[in-house]
């Protein structure tokens, strides 16, 4: 056995070389205590305390120990004066949940004819590359802007302001890569959201915004009263944070009428939360936010769950009826990885989840002198799209009688439902269910309408790898993609997170209305009122 003196010498050497930090002390003590008596341990403790008290006096050549030395060349250890530091005028931050925005440049505008004091250029970060679509998506943005009053340039601007009590600075923001965004034309007629409070307080307003099509710039001005605050948040749509998602899940789990379970994990090891509510004989699946930048979809989920479970302490007769008719399977956020990272359309692997619901073809590598070919694309997969893989696996176990996939649309200023008209099983039954669902929805909430939607696919020409198409075909059921706008609703103002929640709560009305007909093979549509008839939608509107 090693002698005690040797052990103490060894421990002393190790401790001094590591600057005698507490973790090494604990390790040495544990090592010695495994075979040394208590009396000897007391001697060892005295020795270690001596090492602790003297180690700070021992010079070291260890690089890690000298990382915090001063940057000047003086040998007396004086702290530098930092006299050359110049604070920036404006800083841009996207270091928070669901944020996206990078600073490009800041300048003081010296043109007296321009009613702008400071100009800030920002870029939107791209999503990971999407192999199936051979592109990178981006459009969603959310960032914090902070003016630094200690900046000499900003201070000189403030001195020139005539109004001493209210020193207003007009800051112009330019998203300089908006023209290359996934849906650049959708910026026409759009107005940016802004708040001077927390981005997660839901206290957002719109600000007048213009799209400079020639330069590809999205531009807005914001007036800042320096005496009231110097920070503001701007967003494509109010963000729905992952923390809020977890709080929603936890609150639902407290209800005796709700069972929360994980269908599996995302690539970043977040749970794919699914809520089972109700005991009805028909199964209704409603999933939200496959595209993470479409945060209105999770506000929709919150409104639906609040009404269904009475989270606001209001008893609702129709909600009780819905739970007797249906067993609901609700996924509030299909793509939490993309949401946290501020992506528009993809998950952590760069997969557009709404194209991962069936095998398809993807662009292959082009050989010399040949055009790019198509190769088989297997989906869903645990490697690229575990979110879809796990949801579809569970759907196959439970079956599906009614299905909604909740999204947001960049271009159309309407709430609408895109159906499965391009699937081989599209029938008079599915057509009648589509028409009756929308008619009932319009009666329940005037923010919904039936006339404007995507142009329907021609018969048998729909993409089977799109979620609602695949579900309609797989289960021969009523299935649709419900879209909400980023813009203000057509000829209506005030669209935002609160109205998205109300739309989510209102969906119980049409679901209860069409319940008797979901699996009815008889021509039930002949007995429906004329106002429930299917309306052939169009993307054109005036």
Short mmCIF file of C-alpha atoms in Angstrom, two decimals:
data_model
loop_
_atom_site.label_atom_id
_atom_site.label_comp_id
_atom_site.label_asym_id
_atom_site.label_seq_id
_atom_site.Cartn_x
_atom_site.Cartn_y
_atom_site.Cartn_z
CA UNK A 1 0.00 0.00 0.00
CA UNK A 2 1.20 3.52 -0.81
CA UNK A 3 2.62 5.36 2.20
CA UNK A 4 0.62 8.23 3.70
CA UNK A 5 3.46 10.73 3.10
CA UNK A 6 3.53 9.76 -0.58
CA UNK A 7 -0.22 10.16 -0.84
CA UNK A 8 -0.10 13.59 0.76
CA UNK A 9 2.75 14.63 -1.52
CA UNK A 10 0.82 13.39 -4.57
CA UNK A 11 -2.35 15.20 -3.50
CA UNK A 12 -0.37 18.40 -2.88
CA UNK A 13 1.12 18.28 -6.37
CA UNK A 14 -2.26 17.69 -7.98
CA UNK A 15 -3.96 20.44 -6.02
CA UNK A 16 -1.31 23.07 -6.70
CA UNK A 17 -1.27 22.34 -10.44
CA UNK A 18 -5.05 22.77 -10.56
CA UNK A 19 -4.97 25.97 -8.46
CA UNK A 20 -6.53 24.02 -5.59
CA UNK A 21 -10.13 24.47 -6.67
CA UNK A 22 -12.87 22.92 -4.58
CA UNK A 23 -13.77 20.20 -7.06
CA UNK A 24 -10.23 18.78 -6.90
CA UNK A 25 -10.24 19.02 -3.09
CA UNK A 26 -13.40 16.95 -2.94
CA UNK A 27 -11.94 14.39 -5.32
CA UNK A 28 -8.72 14.05 -3.34
CA UNK A 29 -10.61 13.78 -0.03
CA UNK A 30 -12.88 11.10 -1.43
CA UNK A 31 -9.91 9.17 -2.80
CA UNK A 32 -8.01 9.25 0.50
CA UNK A 33 -11.03 8.49 2.65
CA UNK A 34 -11.53 5.17 0.93
CA UNK A 35 -8.64 3.57 2.79
CA UNK A 36 -7.27 5.99 5.48
CA UNK A 37 -8.41 6.04 9.09
CA UNK A 38 -10.32 9.04 10.54
CA UNK A 39 -7.25 10.14 12.59
CA UNK A 40 -5.06 10.24 9.48
CA UNK A 41 -7.83 11.99 7.54
CA UNK A 42 -7.70 14.77 10.11
CA UNK A 43 -3.98 15.19 9.42
CA UNK A 44 -4.68 15.13 5.69
CA UNK A 45 -7.35 17.84 6.14
CA UNK A 46 -4.86 20.09 7.94
CA UNK A 47 -2.40 19.58 5.10
CA UNK A 48 -5.02 20.39 2.45
CA UNK A 49 -6.06 23.55 4.25
CA UNK A 50 -2.43 24.66 4.17
CA UNK A 51 -2.35 24.04 0.44
CA UNK A 52 -5.55 26.08 0.00
CA UNK A 53 -4.17 29.03 1.94
CA UNK A 54 -0.89 29.16 0.03
CA UNK A 55 -1.91 28.15 -3.51
CA UNK A 56 -2.93 31.69 -4.44
CA UNK A 57 0.66 32.78 -3.74
CA UNK A 58 2.22 30.24 -6.09
CA UNK A 59 2.90 31.56 -9.62
CA UNK A 60 1.56 29.41 -12.45
CA UNK A 61 2.26 29.10 -16.14
CA UNK A 62 -1.11 27.45 -16.75
CA UNK A 63 -2.86 29.23 -19.65
CA UNK A 64 -6.27 28.76 -18.08
CA UNK A 65 -5.09 30.63 -14.99
CA UNK A 66 -3.87 33.63 -16.98
CA UNK A 67 -6.89 34.12 -19.26
CA UNK A 68 -8.16 37.04 -17.21
CA UNK A 69 -4.97 39.10 -17.17
CA UNK A 70 -5.22 42.74 -18.29
CA UNK A 71 -4.78 43.48 -21.98
CA UNK A 72 -2.30 46.33 -21.53
CA UNK A 73 1.44 45.79 -21.34
CA UNK A 74 1.91 47.35 -17.92
CA UNK A 75 3.37 45.08 -15.29
CA UNK A 76 1.65 46.72 -12.33
CA UNK A 77 -1.72 45.05 -13.02
CA UNK A 78 -3.70 48.27 -13.57
CA UNK A 79 -7.17 47.94 -15.08
CA UNK A 80 -7.41 49.61 -18.53
CA UNK A 81 -9.44 52.82 -18.81
CA UNK A 82 -11.59 51.61 -21.78
CA UNK A 83 -11.33 55.16 -23.12
CA UNK A 84 -11.54 53.94 -26.74
CA UNK A 85 -14.90 52.18 -26.28
CA UNK A 86 -17.74 53.71 -28.30
CA UNK A 87 -21.23 52.35 -27.57
CA UNK A 88 -23.32 51.58 -30.63
CA UNK A 89 -26.36 53.70 -31.46
CA UNK A 90 -28.79 50.78 -31.74
CA UNK A 91 -28.40 47.10 -30.95
CA UNK A 92 -30.55 44.30 -32.37
CA UNK A 93 -31.12 41.08 -30.44
CA UNK A 94 -32.84 37.83 -31.32
CA UNK A 95 -31.44 35.99 -28.28
CA UNK A 96 -34.84 34.96 -26.98
CA UNK A 97 -37.36 32.23 -27.70
CA UNK A 98 -38.81 32.24 -31.25
CA UNK A 99 -36.76 35.27 -32.31
CA UNK A 100 -35.17 35.90 -35.70
CA UNK A 101 -33.35 39.02 -36.86
CA UNK A 102 -29.72 40.05 -37.40
CA UNK A 103 -28.27 43.55 -37.43
CA UNK A 104 -26.72 44.64 -40.73
CA UNK A 105 -25.99 48.33 -40.18
CA UNK A 106 -26.95 51.46 -38.23
CA UNK A 107 -26.53 55.02 -39.39
CA UNK A 108 -27.51 58.51 -38.32
CA UNK A 109 -29.48 60.15 -41.12
CA UNK A 110 -28.09 63.62 -41.76
CA UNK A 111 -30.40 64.48 -44.66
CA UNK A 112 -32.61 67.29 -43.37
CA UNK A 113 -35.28 66.52 -45.96
CA UNK A 114 -35.71 62.99 -44.60
CA UNK A 115 -37.99 62.75 -41.60
CA UNK A 116 -35.84 60.00 -40.05
CA UNK A 117 -33.13 60.30 -37.39
CA UNK A 118 -31.65 56.81 -37.40
CA UNK A 119 -31.79 54.06 -40.02
CA UNK A 120 -31.39 50.41 -39.00
CA UNK A 121 -30.99 47.58 -41.48
CA UNK A 122 -31.80 44.03 -40.39
CA UNK A 123 -31.71 40.64 -42.08
CA UNK A 124 -33.93 37.61 -41.48
CA UNK A 125 -32.05 34.39 -40.75
CA UNK A 126 -32.71 31.45 -43.05
CA UNK A 127 -34.19 28.11 -42.04
CA UNK A 128 -32.00 25.03 -42.50
CA UNK A 129 -31.79 23.86 -46.10
CA UNK A 130 -34.79 21.82 -47.23
CA UNK A 131 -33.65 18.85 -49.29
CA UNK A 132 -37.10 17.93 -50.60
CA UNK A 133 -37.74 21.42 -51.96
CA UNK A 134 -34.08 22.25 -52.75
CA UNK A 135 -34.25 25.65 -51.04
CA UNK A 136 -33.94 27.56 -47.81
CA UNK A 137 -37.02 29.24 -46.40
CA UNK A 138 -37.35 32.44 -44.44
CA UNK A 139 -39.97 35.11 -43.83
CA UNK A 140 -40.81 35.11 -40.14
CA UNK A 141 -39.00 37.67 -37.98
CA UNK A 142 -39.06 38.76 -34.35
CA UNK A 143 -36.36 40.90 -32.76
CA UNK A 144 -35.65 43.44 -30.03
CA UNK A 145 -34.24 46.87 -30.82
CA UNK A 146 -32.53 48.94 -28.13
CA UNK A 147 -31.34 52.55 -28.45
CA UNK A 148 -28.25 53.40 -26.42
CA UNK A 149 -28.51 56.94 -25.10
CA UNK A 150 -24.85 56.89 -24.03
CA UNK A 151 -23.78 56.78 -27.67
CA UNK A 152 -22.07 60.09 -28.60
CA UNK A 153 -23.88 60.17 -31.95
CA UNK A 154 -27.24 59.64 -30.30
CA UNK A 155 -26.46 62.22 -27.63
CA UNK A 156 -25.73 64.84 -30.27
CA UNK A 157 -29.04 64.05 -31.94
CA UNK A 158 -30.90 64.54 -28.68
CA UNK A 159 -29.26 67.92 -28.05
CA UNK A 160 -30.68 69.17 -31.33
CA UNK A 161 -34.25 68.31 -30.35
CA UNK A 162 -36.26 71.43 -29.58
CA UNK A 163 -38.68 69.73 -27.21
CA UNK A 164 -36.73 69.20 -24.00
CA UNK A 165 -39.45 67.24 -22.18
CA UNK A 166 -40.27 64.75 -24.94
CA UNK A 167 -37.21 63.91 -26.98
CA UNK A 168 -38.59 61.90 -29.88
CA UNK A 169 -36.32 60.02 -32.24
CA UNK A 170 -37.70 58.50 -35.41
CA UNK A 171 -36.00 55.21 -36.19
CA UNK A 172 -36.47 53.61 -39.59
CA UNK A 173 -36.21 49.83 -39.86
CA UNK A 174 -35.43 48.07 -43.11
CA UNK A 175 -35.59 44.31 -43.59
CA UNK A 176 -33.14 44.34 -46.44
CA UNK A 177 -33.54 40.72 -47.59
CA UNK A 178 -37.36 40.72 -47.61
CA UNK A 179 -37.33 40.62 -51.42
CA UNK A 180 -35.71 37.16 -51.37
CA UNK A 181 -38.06 35.74 -48.74
CA UNK A 182 -40.12 32.63 -49.45
CA UNK A 183 -43.27 34.67 -50.11
CA UNK A 184 -41.92 38.13 -50.85
CA UNK A 185 -45.04 39.33 -52.67
CA UNK A 186 -47.05 38.61 -49.53
CA UNK A 187 -45.39 41.62 -47.89
CA UNK A 188 -47.61 43.83 -50.02
CA UNK A 189 -50.41 45.13 -47.83
CA UNK A 190 -48.79 43.75 -44.68
CA UNK A 191 -48.27 45.74 -41.46
CA UNK A 192 -45.66 44.85 -38.82
CA UNK A 193 -46.47 44.08 -35.18
CA UNK A 194 -44.66 45.99 -32.44
CA UNK A 195 -44.67 46.29 -28.65
CA UNK A 196 -42.63 48.15 -26.04
CA UNK A 197 -43.46 45.52 -23.42
CA UNK A 198 -42.46 41.87 -23.20
CA UNK A 199 -42.81 40.00 -26.51
CA UNK A 200 -44.83 37.38 -24.66
CA UNK A 201 -47.34 39.72 -23.00
CA UNK A 202 -49.63 39.75 -26.06
CA UNK A 203 -49.84 43.53 -25.94
CA UNK A 204 -49.02 44.06 -29.62
CA UNK A 205 -50.11 46.76 -32.06
CA UNK A 206 -49.67 47.19 -35.80
CA UNK A 207 -47.40 49.81 -37.33
CA UNK A 208 -47.68 51.22 -40.85
CA UNK A 209 -45.35 49.27 -43.14
CA UNK A 210 -44.39 49.56 -46.81
CA UNK A 211 -42.83 47.04 -49.14
CA UNK A 212 -40.30 48.54 -51.56
CA UNK A 213 -40.61 45.97 -54.31
CA UNK A 214 -37.80 47.45 -56.41
CA UNK A 215 -35.24 47.22 -53.62
CA UNK A 216 -36.80 44.24 -51.90
CA UNK A 217 -37.09 46.12 -48.61
CA UNK A 218 -39.77 45.91 -45.92
CA UNK A 219 -39.76 49.34 -44.24
CA UNK A 220 -41.41 50.94 -41.21
CA UNK A 221 -40.73 53.88 -38.90
CA UNK A 222 -40.97 53.86 -35.12
CA UNK A 223 -41.00 56.99 -32.94
CA UNK A 224 -39.14 56.56 -29.67
CA UNK A 225 -39.68 58.83 -26.66
CA UNK A 226 -36.33 58.55 -24.91
CA UNK A 227 -37.88 59.56 -21.58
CA UNK A 228 -40.35 56.66 -21.72
CA UNK A 229 -38.04 53.84 -22.74
CA UNK A 230 -35.55 52.85 -25.37
CA UNK A 231 -36.48 49.28 -26.35
CA UNK A 232 -39.11 47.88 -28.67
CA UNK A 233 -39.94 44.48 -30.19
CA UNK A 234 -41.01 43.90 -33.78
CA UNK A 235 -42.49 40.70 -35.20
CA UNK A 236 -44.14 39.23 -38.27
CA UNK A 237 -46.79 37.87 -35.91
CA UNK A 238 -46.74 37.82 -32.08
CA UNK A 239 -44.55 34.91 -30.94
CA UNK A 240 -45.87 32.00 -28.89
CA UNK A 241 -43.02 30.89 -26.64
CA UNK A 242 -42.09 27.34 -25.70
CA UNK A 243 -42.44 28.33 -22.04
CA UNK A 244 -46.03 29.36 -22.73
CA UNK A 245 -46.55 26.06 -24.52
CA UNK A 246 -45.33 24.16 -21.45
CA UNK A 247 -47.56 26.22 -19.17
CA UNK A 248 -50.55 25.44 -21.39
CA UNK A 249 -49.76 21.73 -21.32
CA UNK A 250 -49.36 21.82 -17.53
CA UNK A 251 -52.63 23.66 -17.04
CA UNK A 252 -54.49 21.21 -19.24
CA UNK A 253 -52.94 18.28 -17.36
CA UNK A 254 -54.50 19.57 -14.15
CA UNK A 255 -57.96 18.90 -15.57
CA UNK A 256 -59.49 15.52 -14.78
CA UNK A 257 -60.93 15.54 -18.31
CA UNK A 258 -57.56 15.64 -20.02
CA UNK A 259 -54.79 13.11 -20.44
CA UNK A 260 -51.42 14.43 -21.59
CA UNK A 261 -48.93 12.06 -23.17
CA UNK A 262 -45.89 12.31 -25.40
CA UNK A 263 -46.10 10.70 -28.83
CA UNK A 264 -42.30 10.75 -29.08
CA UNK A 265 -39.46 13.26 -29.24
CA UNK A 266 -38.24 15.77 -31.77
CA UNK A 267 -34.69 15.78 -33.08
CA UNK A 268 -33.77 18.23 -30.30
CA UNK A 269 -35.36 15.93 -27.70
CA UNK A 270 -38.48 18.00 -27.04
CA UNK A 271 -41.65 16.06 -26.35
CA UNK A 272 -44.41 15.94 -28.96
CA UNK A 273 -47.27 16.63 -26.57
CA UNK A 274 -50.68 15.17 -27.37
CA UNK A 275 -53.81 15.84 -25.31
CA UNK A 276 -56.67 13.34 -25.20
CA UNK A 277 -60.00 14.93 -24.23
CA UNK A 278 -63.50 13.52 -24.35
CA UNK A 279 -65.03 10.08 -24.48
CA UNK A 280 -67.08 10.27 -27.67
CA UNK A 281 -67.39 7.46 -30.23
CA UNK A 282 -65.77 9.44 -33.06
CA UNK A 283 -62.13 10.51 -33.08
CA UNK A 284 -61.17 14.05 -34.04
CA UNK A 285 -57.53 14.95 -34.53
CA UNK A 286 -56.47 18.61 -34.54
CA UNK A 287 -52.78 19.44 -34.96
CA UNK A 288 -51.15 22.86 -34.94
CA UNK A 289 -48.02 24.67 -36.06
CA UNK A 290 -46.33 22.24 -38.41
CA UNK A 291 -44.80 25.43 -39.78
CA UNK A 292 -43.22 27.03 -36.71
CA UNK A 293 -43.33 30.64 -37.90
CA UNK A 294 -47.13 30.43 -38.04
CA UNK A 295 -47.53 31.19 -34.35
CA UNK A 296 -51.21 32.09 -34.73
CA UNK A 297 -51.82 28.34 -34.94
CA UNK A 298 -50.82 27.80 -31.31
CA UNK A 299 -52.91 30.75 -30.16
CA UNK A 300 -55.74 28.92 -31.95
CA UNK A 301 -54.91 25.77 -29.97
CA UNK A 302 -54.96 27.72 -26.73
CA UNK A 303 -58.43 29.08 -27.48
CA UNK A 304 -59.73 25.62 -28.37
CA UNK A 305 -58.31 24.00 -25.22
CA UNK A 306 -59.48 26.82 -22.96
CA UNK A 307 -63.07 26.35 -24.08
CA UNK A 308 -62.96 22.58 -24.24
CA UNK A 309 -61.57 22.21 -20.71
CA UNK A 310 -63.04 25.35 -19.14
CA UNK A 311 -59.58 26.70 -18.32
CA UNK A 312 -61.10 30.16 -17.85
CA UNK A 313 -63.52 28.70 -15.25
CA UNK A 314 -66.49 29.12 -17.60
CA UNK A 315 -68.83 26.18 -18.02
CA UNK A 316 -69.81 25.71 -21.66
CA UNK A 317 -72.74 23.55 -22.72
CA UNK A 318 -71.43 23.02 -26.25
CA UNK A 319 -67.98 22.07 -24.96
CA UNK A 320 -69.58 19.39 -22.80
CA UNK A 321 -71.55 18.14 -25.78
CA UNK A 322 -68.40 18.06 -27.94
CA UNK A 323 -66.65 15.85 -25.36
CA UNK A 324 -69.58 13.45 -25.45
CA UNK A 325 -69.54 13.26 -29.26
CA UNK A 326 -65.79 13.12 -29.83
CA UNK A 327 -62.58 11.77 -28.43
CA UNK A 328 -60.23 14.64 -29.25
CA UNK A 329 -56.55 14.15 -29.99
CA UNK A 330 -54.94 17.60 -29.95
CA UNK A 331 -51.30 18.41 -30.68
CA UNK A 332 -50.77 22.13 -29.86
CA UNK A 333 -47.30 22.34 -31.40
CA UNK A 334 -46.07 19.76 -33.90
CA UNK A 335 -42.76 21.57 -34.44
CA UNK A 336 -41.36 22.98 -31.16
CA UNK A 337 -37.75 22.83 -32.42
CA UNK A 338 -38.44 25.15 -35.32
CA UNK A 339 -40.58 27.42 -33.15
CA UNK A 340 -37.86 27.97 -30.54
CA UNK A 341 -35.30 28.71 -33.26
CA UNK A 342 -37.45 31.28 -35.05
CA UNK A 343 -37.79 29.26 -38.28
CA UNK A 344 -40.55 29.82 -40.81
CA UNK A 345 -41.31 26.33 -42.17
CA UNK A 346 -38.82 23.65 -41.08
CA UNK A 347 -37.82 21.49 -38.17
CA UNK A 348 -34.26 21.10 -36.85
CA UNK A 349 -33.29 18.88 -39.80
CA UNK A 350 -34.58 21.32 -42.42
CA UNK A 351 -37.70 19.25 -43.17
CA UNK A 352 -40.91 20.98 -44.18
CA UNK A 353 -43.15 18.76 -42.08
CA UNK A 354 -46.23 19.44 -44.17
CA UNK A 355 -44.52 17.61 -47.05
CA UNK A 356 -43.47 14.59 -44.98
CA UNK A 357 -46.72 12.63 -44.67
CA UNK A 358 -46.05 10.11 -47.45
CA UNK A 359 -43.20 9.02 -49.71
CA UNK A 360 -42.63 11.28 -52.70
CA UNK A 361 -39.76 12.24 -54.99
CA UNK A 362 -36.97 14.73 -54.44
CA UNK A 363 -34.41 16.35 -56.73
CA UNK A 364 -31.45 14.06 -57.26
CA UNK A 365 -27.88 14.91 -58.13
CA UNK A 366 -27.54 15.91 -61.79
CA UNK A 367 -24.89 14.06 -63.77
CA UNK A 368 -22.61 15.86 -66.24
CA UNK A 369 -24.59 16.96 -69.26
CA UNK A 370 -27.88 15.71 -67.85
CA UNK A 371 -30.85 17.46 -66.31
CA UNK A 372 -31.51 17.04 -62.63
CA UNK A 373 -33.37 13.80 -62.02
CA UNK A 374 -35.89 12.80 -59.38
CA UNK A 375 -35.11 10.22 -56.74
CA UNK A 376 -37.36 8.45 -54.20
CA UNK A 377 -37.87 10.37 -50.96
CA UNK A 378 -38.95 8.25 -48.02
CA UNK A 379 -41.20 9.96 -45.50
CA UNK A 380 -41.98 10.22 -42.71
CA UNK A 381 -38.74 9.06 -41.12
CA UNK A 382 -37.22 9.14 -37.65
CA UNK A 383 -34.10 10.76 -39.11
CA UNK A 384 -35.78 13.70 -40.88
CA UNK A 385 -39.34 14.00 -39.58
CA UNK A 386 -39.88 12.18 -36.27
CA UNK A 387 -42.72 14.60 -35.45
CA UNK A 388 -44.82 13.33 -38.36
CA UNK A 389 -43.66 9.74 -37.91
CA UNK A 390 -44.91 9.58 -34.32
CA UNK A 391 -48.20 11.39 -34.97
CA UNK A 392 -49.09 9.24 -37.95
CA UNK A 393 -48.15 6.07 -36.09
CA UNK A 394 -50.55 6.98 -33.29
CA UNK A 395 -53.27 8.02 -35.74
CA UNK A 396 -53.13 4.59 -37.30
CA UNK A 397 -53.79 3.15 -33.85
CA UNK A 398 -56.74 5.40 -32.98
CA UNK A 399 -58.30 5.97 -36.38
CA UNK A 400 -59.64 9.34 -37.50
CA UNK A 401 -63.16 10.56 -38.32
CA UNK A 402 -62.44 14.29 -38.57
CA UNK A 403 -59.15 16.10 -38.99
CA UNK A 404 -57.89 19.70 -38.99
CA UNK A 405 -54.36 20.93 -39.60
CA UNK A 406 -54.01 24.51 -38.32
CA UNK A 407 -51.70 26.93 -40.18
CA UNK A 408 -51.08 30.54 -41.10
CA UNK A 409 -50.96 31.94 -44.64
CA UNK A 410 -48.65 34.79 -45.65
CA UNK A 411 -50.59 36.08 -48.64
CA UNK A 412 -54.38 35.83 -48.37
CA UNK A 413 -56.02 38.23 -45.84
CA UNK A 414 -58.69 35.69 -44.91
CA UNK A 415 -59.38 32.77 -42.62
CA UNK A 416 -60.20 29.80 -44.82
CA UNK A 417 -60.25 26.02 -45.13
CA UNK A 418 -58.34 24.20 -47.87
CA UNK A 419 -59.93 20.83 -48.61
CA UNK A 420 -58.85 17.55 -50.18
CA UNK A 421 -60.50 18.07 -53.57
CA UNK A 422 -57.48 16.63 -55.40
CA UNK A 423 -57.60 13.23 -53.70
CA UNK A 424 -59.02 10.14 -55.49
CA UNK A 425 -61.58 9.59 -52.72
CA UNK A 426 -63.08 13.10 -52.88
CA UNK A 427 -66.80 12.46 -52.98
CA UNK A 428 -70.18 14.08 -52.58
CA UNK A 429 -70.04 13.13 -48.89
CA UNK A 430 -66.71 14.88 -48.30
CA UNK A 431 -67.82 17.85 -50.37
CA UNK A 432 -71.02 18.21 -48.34
CA UNK A 433 -69.10 17.92 -45.05
CA UNK A 434 -66.71 20.63 -46.21
CA UNK A 435 -69.58 22.96 -47.13
CA UNK A 436 -71.59 22.34 -43.94
CA UNK A 437 -68.53 22.74 -41.73
CA UNK A 438 -67.68 26.15 -43.20
CA UNK A 439 -71.26 27.39 -43.19
CA UNK A 440 -71.62 26.49 -39.52
CA UNK A 441 -68.23 28.05 -38.73
CA UNK A 442 -69.29 31.32 -40.39
CA UNK A 443 -72.42 31.40 -38.24
CA UNK A 444 -70.36 30.83 -35.10
CA UNK A 445 -67.59 33.34 -35.89
CA UNK A 446 -67.74 36.09 -38.54
CA UNK A 447 -63.95 35.95 -38.96
CA UNK A 448 -64.38 32.70 -40.93
CA UNK A 449 -65.53 32.63 -44.56
CA UNK A 450 -65.87 30.12 -47.42
CA UNK A 451 -65.46 31.97 -50.72
CA UNK A 452 -61.72 32.69 -50.70
CA UNK A 453 -59.17 29.90 -50.39
CA UNK A 454 -56.39 28.31 -52.39
CA UNK A 455 -57.43 27.25 -55.85
CA UNK A 456 -58.65 23.65 -55.33
CA UNK A 457 -56.57 20.88 -56.84
CA UNK A 458 -57.99 19.21 -59.89
CA UNK A 459 -59.32 15.67 -59.37
CA UNK A 460 -56.56 13.14 -58.68
CA UNK A 461 -53.85 15.83 -58.93
CA UNK A 462 -53.38 16.65 -55.26
CA UNK A 463 -50.08 15.97 -53.50
CA UNK A 464 -50.44 12.93 -51.26
CA UNK A 465 -47.49 13.92 -49.07
CA UNK A 466 -49.36 17.02 -47.82
CA UNK A 467 -50.83 16.37 -44.39
CA UNK A 468 -54.58 16.98 -44.80
CA UNK A 469 -54.58 15.28 -48.21
CA UNK A 470 -52.91 12.17 -46.83
CA UNK A 471 -55.28 11.99 -43.85
CA UNK A 472 -58.35 12.39 -46.07
CA UNK A 473 -57.11 9.56 -48.27
CA UNK A 474 -55.81 7.31 -45.51
CA UNK A 475 -58.96 7.45 -43.36
CA UNK A 476 -61.56 8.53 -45.95
CA UNK A 477 -62.61 11.28 -43.57
CA UNK A 478 -63.41 14.97 -43.44
CA UNK A 479 -60.01 16.66 -43.51
CA UNK A 480 -58.81 20.19 -44.10
CA UNK A 481 -56.00 22.68 -43.67
CA UNK A 482 -57.28 25.72 -41.78
CA UNK A 483 -55.32 28.86 -42.63
CA UNK A 484 -55.20 32.20 -40.79
CA UNK A 485 -53.58 35.40 -42.08
CA UNK A 486 -50.51 37.32 -41.02
CA UNK A 487 -52.10 40.42 -42.50
CA UNK A 488 -55.19 42.23 -41.26
CA UNK A 489 -58.38 40.48 -42.33
CA UNK A 490 -59.84 41.78 -45.58
CA UNK A 491 -61.74 45.03 -44.85
CA UNK A 492 -61.56 44.30 -41.10
CA UNK A 493 -59.08 45.50 -38.51
CA UNK A 494 -57.84 44.09 -35.23
CA UNK A 495 -56.73 40.64 -36.36
CA UNK A 496 -54.13 39.17 -34.03
CA UNK A 497 -53.46 36.62 -31.32
CA UNK A 498 -56.70 37.25 -29.41
CA UNK A 499 -58.88 36.75 -32.47
CA UNK A 500 -56.93 33.60 -33.37
CA UNK A 501 -57.78 32.25 -29.92
CA UNK A 502 -61.45 33.10 -30.44
CA UNK A 503 -61.42 31.32 -33.80
CA UNK A 504 -59.98 28.24 -32.08
CA UNK A 505 -62.70 28.28 -29.46
CA UNK A 506 -65.38 28.62 -32.15
CA UNK A 507 -64.38 25.45 -34.01
CA UNK A 508 -66.41 23.31 -31.61
CA UNK A 509 -69.61 24.66 -33.18
CA UNK A 510 -69.03 23.32 -36.72
CA UNK A 511 -67.49 20.09 -35.42
CA UNK A 512 -70.64 19.35 -33.43
CA UNK A 513 -72.80 20.38 -36.39
CA UNK A 514 -71.26 17.90 -38.86
CA UNK A 515 -70.86 15.05 -36.36
CA UNK A 516 -74.04 13.14 -37.39
CA UNK A 517 -72.91 13.04 -41.03
CA UNK A 518 -69.22 12.14 -40.72
CA UNK A 519 -69.68 8.46 -41.63
CA UNK A 520 -73.14 8.69 -43.17
CA UNK A 521 -73.21 6.94 -46.55
CA UNK A 522 -76.75 8.08 -47.27
CA UNK A 523 -77.25 11.30 -49.29
CA UNK A 524 -77.64 13.45 -46.18
CA UNK A 525 -76.73 16.56 -48.16
CA UNK A 526 -80.15 16.47 -49.79
CA UNK A 527 -81.69 17.33 -46.43
CA UNK A 528 -79.27 20.12 -45.48
CA UNK A 529 -80.39 23.76 -45.82
CA UNK A 530 -79.26 25.63 -48.92
CA UNK A 531 -76.93 27.82 -46.86
CA UNK A 532 -74.85 24.74 -46.02
CA UNK A 533 -74.07 23.96 -49.65
CA UNK A 534 -70.45 23.58 -50.72
CA UNK A 535 -68.96 26.76 -52.19
CA UNK A 536 -66.33 26.37 -54.90
CA UNK A 537 -63.55 28.63 -53.53
CA UNK A 538 -61.12 30.85 -55.42
CA UNK A 539 -57.93 32.70 -54.52
CA UNK A 540 -59.20 35.78 -56.36
CA UNK A 541 -60.97 38.51 -54.41
CA UNK A 542 -61.80 42.18 -54.73
#
